[in-house]
């Protein structure tokens, strides 16, 4: 049972910044893709940002230019730098790690609350 451990969530005022981090609990096979998803009350979970092992990144249009995703050399740790936060960014943020090669897996973190006050 692999656990994705998240940190960095909290309460900030509009215009502020937060940095989320997520790391696998043990020595897992390197994920092909790691990313961040979020779910606001009453809304569907949406992709925020993903990072593939080859270095390509993908961002939701609503966060592009404000958020930056990055991975460490081991590719089992992922960060999300969130700048210029808006109240609309308030949500539970979930870390995801996915691998398609053997052994394949798709793991989710427990979620961390991000609240942006206005």
Coordinates of N, CA, C and O in Angstrom, one line a residue:
X1 N 0.8 -1.2 0.0 CA 0.0 0.0 0.0 C 0.9 1.2 0.0 O 1.6 1.5 1.0
X2 N 0.9 1.9 -1.1 CA 1.7 3.2 -1.3 C 0.8 4.3 -0.8 O -0.4 4.4 -1.1
X3 N 1.4 5.2 -0.1 CA 0.8 6.4 0.4 C 1.4 7.7 -0.2 O 2.7 7.8 -0.1
X4 N 0.6 8.6 -0.7 CA 1.1 9.9 -1.1 C 0.9 10.9 0.0 O -0.2 11.1 0.4
X5 N 2.0 11.4 0.5 CA 2.0 12.3 1.6 C 2.1 13.8 1.1 O 3.0 14.1 0.5
X6 N 1.0 14.5 1.5 CA 1.0 15.9 1.0 C 1.2 16.9 2.1 O 1.0 16.6 3.3
X7 N 1.7 18.1 1.8 CA 1.9 19.1 2.7 C 1.8 20.5 2.0 O 1.9 20.6 0.8
X8 N 1.6 21.5 2.8 CA 1.7 22.9 2.3 C 0.4 23.6 2.2 O 0.4 24.8 1.9
X9 N -0.7 22.9 2.4 CA -2.0 23.6 2.3 C -2.2 24.5 3.4 O -1.5 24.5 4.4
X10 N -3.2 25.4 3.3 CA -3.5 26.3 4.4 C -4.4 27.4 3.9 O -5.1 27.3 2.9
X11 N -4.4 28.5 4.7 CA -5.3 29.6 4.5 C -4.4 30.8 4.2 O -3.4 31.1 4.9
X12 N -4.7 31.5 3.0 CA -4.0 32.6 2.6 C -5.0 33.7 2.1 O -6.1 33.4 1.7
X13 N -4.5 34.9 2.0 CA -5.4 36.0 1.5 C -5.2 36.0 0.0 O -4.2 35.6 -0.6
X14 N -6.2 36.6 -0.7 CA -6.1 36.8 -2.1 C -4.8 37.5 -2.5 O -4.4 38.5 -1.9
X15 N -4.2 37.0 -3.5 CA -2.9 37.5 -4.0 C -1.7 36.9 -3.4 O -0.6 37.1 -3.8
X16 N -1.9 36.0 -2.4 CA -0.8 35.4 -1.7 C -0.3 34.1 -2.4 O -0.8 33.8 -3.5
X17 N 0.6 33.4 -1.8 CA 1.2 32.2 -2.4 C 1.2 31.1 -1.5 O 1.3 31.2 -0.2
X18 N 1.2 29.9 -2.0 CA 1.3 28.6 -1.3 C 2.1 27.7 -2.1 O 2.1 27.8 -3.4
X19 N 2.9 26.8 -1.5 CA 3.6 25.7 -2.2 C 3.2 24.4 -1.6 O 3.4 24.1 -0.5
X20 N 2.6 23.6 -2.5 CA 2.2 22.2 -2.1 C 3.3 21.2 -2.5 O 3.9 21.4 -3.5
X21 N 3.4 20.2 -1.6 CA 4.4 19.2 -1.9 C 3.7 17.8 -1.7 O 2.8 17.7 -0.9
X22 N 4.2 16.8 -2.5 CA 3.6 15.5 -2.4 C 4.7 14.5 -2.6 O 5.5 14.6 -3.6
X23 N 4.9 13.5 -1.8 CA 5.9 12.5 -2.0 C 5.4 11.1 -1.7 O 4.5 10.9 -0.8
X24 N 5.8 10.1 -2.4 CA 5.4 8.7 -2.1 C 6.1 8.3 -0.8 O 7.2 8.7 -0.5
X25 N 5.3 7.4 -0.1 CA 5.8 7.0 1.2 C 7.0 6.1 1.2 O 7.7 6.0 2.1
X26 N 7.2 5.4 0.1 CA 8.2 4.4 0.0 C 8.9 4.4 -1.4 O 8.7 5.3 -2.2
X27 N 9.7 3.4 -1.6 CA 10.5 3.2 -2.9 C 9.6 2.6 -3.9 O 9.7 1.4 -4.2
X28 N 8.8 3.4 -4.6 CA 7.9 2.9 -5.6 C 8.7 3.0 -7.0 O 9.6 3.8 -7.1
X29 N 8.2 2.3 -8.0 CA 8.7 2.5 -9.3 C 8.3 3.9 -9.8 O 7.2 4.4 -9.5
X30 N 9.1 4.5 -10.6 CA 8.9 5.9 -11.0 C 7.6 6.1 -11.7 O 7.4 5.4 -12.7
X31 N 6.8 7.1 -11.3 CA 5.6 7.3 -12.0 C 5.9 7.9 -13.4 O 6.8 8.7 -13.6
X32 N 5.0 7.6 -14.4 CA 5.1 8.3 -15.7 C 4.7 9.7 -15.5 O 5.2 10.7 -16.1
X33 N 3.6 9.9 -14.7 CA 3.0 11.2 -14.6 C 2.6 11.5 -13.1 O 2.1 10.6 -12.5
X34 N 2.9 12.7 -12.6 CA 2.5 13.1 -11.4 C 1.7 14.4 -11.6 O 2.1 15.2 -12.5
X35 N 0.7 14.7 -10.7 CA 0.0 15.9 -10.9 C -0.9 16.3 -9.7 O -0.9 15.6 -8.7
X36 N -1.5 17.4 -9.9 CA -2.4 17.9 -8.9 C -3.8 18.1 -9.5 O -4.0 18.6 -10.6
X37 N -4.8 17.7 -8.7 CA -6.2 17.9 -9.1 C -6.9 18.6 -7.9 O -6.4 18.6 -6.8
X38 N -8.0 19.3 -8.1 CA -8.7 19.9 -7.1 C -10.2 19.8 -7.2 O -10.7 19.6 -8.3
X39 N -10.9 19.9 -6.1 CA -12.3 19.8 -6.1 C -12.9 20.8 -5.1 O -12.6 20.7 -3.9
X40 N -13.6 21.7 -5.6 CA -14.3 22.7 -4.8 C -15.7 22.2 -4.4 O -16.2 21.3 -5.1
X41 N -16.3 22.7 -3.3 CA -17.6 22.3 -2.9 C -18.6 22.4 -4.1 O -18.7 23.4 -4.7
X42 N -19.3 21.3 -4.3 CA -20.4 21.3 -5.3 C -19.9 21.2 -6.7 O -20.7 21.3 -7.7
X43 N -18.6 21.0 -6.9 CA -18.0 20.9 -8.3 C -17.3 19.6 -8.5 O -17.0 18.9 -7.5
X44 N -17.1 19.3 -9.8 CA -16.3 18.1 -10.1 C -14.8 18.3 -9.9 O -14.4 19.4 -9.9
X45 N -14.1 17.2 -9.6 CA -12.7 17.3 -9.5 C -12.1 17.6 -10.9 O -12.6 17.1 -11.9
X46 N -11.2 18.5 -10.9 CA -10.6 19.0 -12.2 C -9.1 18.9 -12.1 O -8.5 19.0 -11.0
X47 N -8.5 18.7 -13.3 CA -7.0 18.7 -13.4 C -6.5 20.1 -13.2 O -7.1 21.0 -13.8
X48 N -5.5 20.3 -12.4 CA -4.9 21.6 -12.2 C -3.5 21.6 -13.0 O -3.3 22.5 -13.8
X49 N -2.7 20.6 -12.8 CA -1.4 20.6 -13.4 C -0.8 19.2 -13.4 O -1.0 18.5 -12.4
X50 N -0.2 18.8 -14.5 CA 0.5 17.5 -14.5 C 1.9 17.6 -15.0 O 2.2 18.5 -15.8
X51 N 2.7 16.7 -14.7 CA 4.1 16.7 -15.1 C 4.5 15.2 -15.5 O 4.4 14.3 -14.7
X52 N 4.9 15.0 -16.8 CA 5.3 13.7 -17.3 C 6.7 13.5 -17.0 O 7.5 14.4 -16.8
X53 N 7.1 12.2 -17.0 CA 8.5 11.9 -16.8 C 9.5 12.5 -17.8 O 10.7 12.7 -17.5
X54 N 9.0 12.7 -19.0 CA 9.8 13.3 -20.0 C 10.0 14.8 -19.9 O 10.8 15.4 -20.6
X55 N 9.3 15.4 -18.9 CA 9.5 16.8 -18.7 C 8.4 17.7 -19.1 O 8.4 18.9 -18.8
X56 N 7.5 17.2 -19.9 CA 6.4 18.0 -20.4 C 5.4 18.3 -19.2 O 5.2 17.5 -18.3
X57 N 4.8 19.5 -19.2 CA 3.8 19.9 -18.2 C 2.5 20.3 -18.9 O 2.5 20.7 -20.1
X58 N 1.5 20.2 -18.1 CA 0.1 20.5 -18.6 C -0.6 21.3 -17.5 O -0.5 20.9 -16.4
X59 N -1.3 22.4 -17.9 CA -2.0 23.2 -16.9 C -3.4 23.5 -17.3 O -3.7 23.6 -18.5
X60 N -4.2 23.6 -16.3 CA -5.6 24.1 -16.6 C -5.5 25.5 -17.0 O -4.6 26.3 -16.5
X61 N -6.4 25.9 -17.9 CA -6.3 27.3 -18.4 C -6.5 28.3 -17.3 O -5.9 29.4 -17.4
X62 N -7.3 28.0 -16.3 CA -7.5 28.9 -15.2 C -6.3 29.2 -14.3 O -6.3 30.2 -13.5
X63 N -5.3 28.3 -14.3 CA -4.2 28.5 -13.5 C -2.9 28.8 -14.2 O -1.9 29.1 -13.6
X64 N -2.9 28.6 -15.5 CA -1.7 28.8 -16.3 C -1.2 30.3 -16.1 O -1.9 31.2 -16.2
X65 N 0.1 30.4 -15.9 CA 0.7 31.7 -15.6 C 0.8 32.0 -14.2 O 1.5 32.9 -13.8
X66 N 0.0 31.3 -13.3 CA 0.0 31.6 -11.9 C 0.6 30.4 -11.1 O 1.3 30.6 -10.1
X67 N 0.4 29.2 -11.6 CA 0.9 28.0 -10.9 C 2.0 27.4 -11.7 O 2.0 27.4 -12.9
X68 N 2.9 26.7 -11.0 CA 4.0 26.0 -11.6 C 4.2 24.6 -10.9 O 4.3 24.6 -9.7
X69 N 4.2 23.6 -11.7 CA 4.4 22.2 -11.2 C 5.9 21.8 -11.4 O 6.5 22.2 -12.5
X70 N 6.4 21.1 -10.5 CA 7.8 20.7 -10.7 C 8.0 19.3 -10.0 O 7.2 19.0 -9.1
X71 N 9.0 18.6 -10.4 CA 9.3 17.2 -9.8 C 10.8 17.2 -9.5 O 11.6 17.8 -10.1
X72 N 11.1 16.4 -8.5 CA 12.5 16.2 -8.1 C 13.1 15.1 -9.0 O 12.5 14.5 -9.8
X73 N 14.5 14.9 -8.8 CA 15.2 14.0 -9.7 C 14.7 12.6 -9.6 O 14.8 11.8 -10.5
X74 N 14.2 12.1 -8.4 CA 13.7 10.8 -8.2 C 12.4 10.6 -8.9 O 12.0 9.4 -9.1
X75 N 11.7 11.6 -9.2 CA 10.4 11.6 -9.9 C 9.3 10.9 -9.1 O 8.4 10.3 -9.6
X76 N 9.5 10.9 -7.8 CA 8.4 10.5 -6.9 C 8.0 11.6 -5.9 O 7.3 11.3 -4.9
X77 N 8.4 12.8 -6.2 CA 8.0 13.9 -5.4 C 7.6 15.0 -6.4 O 8.2 15.2 -7.4
X78 N 6.5 15.7 -6.1 CA 6.0 16.7 -7.0 C 5.6 17.9 -6.1 O 5.1 17.8 -5.0
X79 N 5.8 19.1 -6.7 CA 5.4 20.4 -6.0 C 4.5 21.2 -6.9 O 4.5 21.1 -8.1
X80 N 3.7 22.0 -6.2 CA 2.9 23.0 -7.0 C 3.0 24.3 -6.3 O 2.6 24.5 -5.2
X81 N 3.7 25.2 -7.0 CA 3.9 26.6 -6.5 C 2.7 27.4 -7.0 O 2.5 27.5 -8.2
X82 N 1.9 27.9 -6.1 CA 0.7 28.7 -6.5 C 0.9 30.1 -6.1 O 1.0 30.5 -4.9
X83 N 0.9 31.0 -7.1 CA 1.0 32.4 -6.9 C -0.2 33.1 -7.3 O -1.1 32.6 -8.0
X84 N -0.4 34.4 -6.9 CA -1.5 35.2 -7.2 C -2.8 34.5 -7.0 O -3.7 34.4 -7.8
X85 N -2.9 33.9 -5.8 CA -4.1 33.0 -5.5 C -5.4 33.9 -5.5 O -5.4 35.0 -5.0
X86 N -6.4 33.3 -5.9 CA -7.8 33.9 -5.9 C -8.7 33.1 -5.1 O -8.5 31.9 -4.9
X87 N -9.8 33.7 -4.6 CA -10.8 32.9 -3.9 C -11.3 31.7 -4.7 O -11.7 30.7 -4.1
X88 N -11.4 31.8 -6.0 CA -11.8 30.7 -6.8 C -10.9 29.5 -6.8 O -11.3 28.4 -7.2
X89 N -9.7 29.7 -6.3 CA -8.8 28.6 -6.1 C -9.1 27.8 -4.9 O -8.4 26.7 -4.7
X90 N -10.0 28.2 -4.1 CA -10.3 27.5 -2.8 C -10.8 26.1 -3.2 O -11.8 26.0 -3.9
X91 N -10.2 25.1 -2.7 CA -10.6 23.7 -3.0 C -9.8 22.7 -2.2 O -8.8 23.1 -1.5
X92 N -10.1 21.5 -2.2 CA -9.3 20.4 -1.7 C -8.4 20.0 -2.9 O -8.9 19.6 -3.9
X93 N -7.1 20.0 -2.7 CA -6.1 19.7 -3.7 C -5.6 18.2 -3.5 O -5.2 17.9 -2.4
X94 N -5.6 17.4 -4.5 CA -5.2 16.0 -4.4 C -4.0 15.8 -5.3 O -3.9 16.2 -6.5
X95 N -3.1 15.1 -4.7 CA -1.9 14.6 -5.5 C -2.2 13.3 -6.2 O -2.9 12.5 -5.7
X96 N -1.6 13.1 -7.4 CA -1.8 11.9 -8.2 C -0.5 11.5 -8.7 O 0.3 12.3 -9.2
X97 N -0.3 10.1 -8.7 CA 0.9 9.5 -9.3 C 0.4 8.3 -10.1 O -0.3 7.5 -9.7
X98 N 0.8 8.3 -11.4 CA 0.3 7.3 -12.3 C 1.5 6.7 -13.1 O 2.4 7.4 -13.5
X99 N 1.4 5.4 -13.3 CA 2.4 4.7 -14.1 C 1.7 3.7 -15.0 O 0.8 3.0 -14.6
X100 N 2.1 3.7 -16.3 CA 1.5 2.8 -17.3 C 2.3 1.6 -17.6 O 1.7 0.5 -17.9
X101 N 3.6 1.6 -17.4 CA 4.4 0.5 -17.6 C 4.4 -0.4 -16.4 O 3.9 -0.1 -15.3
X102 N 4.8 -1.7 -16.6 CA 4.8 -2.7 -15.5 C 5.8 -2.3 -14.4 O 7.0 -2.1 -14.7
X103 N 5.4 -2.3 -13.2 CA 4.0 -2.4 -12.7 C 3.2 -1.1 -12.8 O 3.7 0.0 -12.5
X104 N 2.0 -1.2 -13.3 CA 1.1 0.0 -13.5 C 0.4 0.3 -12.2 O 0.1 -0.6 -11.4
X105 N 0.1 1.6 -12.0 CA -0.7 2.0 -10.8 C -1.2 3.4 -11.1 O -0.9 4.1 -12.0
X106 N -2.2 3.7 -10.2 CA -2.8 5.1 -10.2 C -3.1 5.4 -8.8 O -4.2 4.9 -8.3
X107 N -2.3 6.2 -8.1 CA -2.5 6.5 -6.7 C -2.9 7.9 -6.5 O -2.6 8.8 -7.2
X108 N -3.7 8.1 -5.4 CA -4.2 9.4 -5.0 C -3.8 9.7 -3.6 O -3.8 8.8 -2.7
X109 N -3.5 11.0 -3.4 CA -3.3 11.4 -2.0 C -4.6 11.6 -1.3 O -5.7 11.5 -1.8
X110 N -4.4 12.0 0.0 CA -5.6 12.2 0.9 C -6.3 13.5 0.7 O -7.4 13.7 1.1
X111 N -5.6 14.4 0.0 CA -6.2 15.8 -0.2 C -5.7 16.7 0.9 O -5.6 16.4 2.1
X112 N -5.5 18.0 0.5 CA -5.1 19.0 1.4 C -5.9 20.3 1.1 O -6.1 20.6 -0.1
X113 N -6.4 20.9 2.1 CA -7.3 22.0 1.9 C -6.5 23.3 1.6 O -5.5 23.6 2.3
X114 N -6.9 24.0 0.6 CA -6.4 25.3 0.3 C -7.6 26.3 0.3 O -8.6 26.1 -0.4
X115 N -7.5 27.3 1.2 CA -8.5 28.3 1.3 C -7.9 29.7 1.1 O -6.9 30.1 1.7
X116 N -8.5 30.4 0.2 CA -8.1 31.8 -0.2 C -9.2 32.7 0.2 O -10.3 32.7 -0.3
X117 N -8.9 33.6 1.1 CA -9.8 34.6 1.6 C -9.8 35.8 0.8 O -8.8 36.2 0.1
X118 N -11.0 36.5 0.7 CA -11.1 37.7 -0.1 C -11.4 38.9 0.8 O -11.6 38.8 2.0

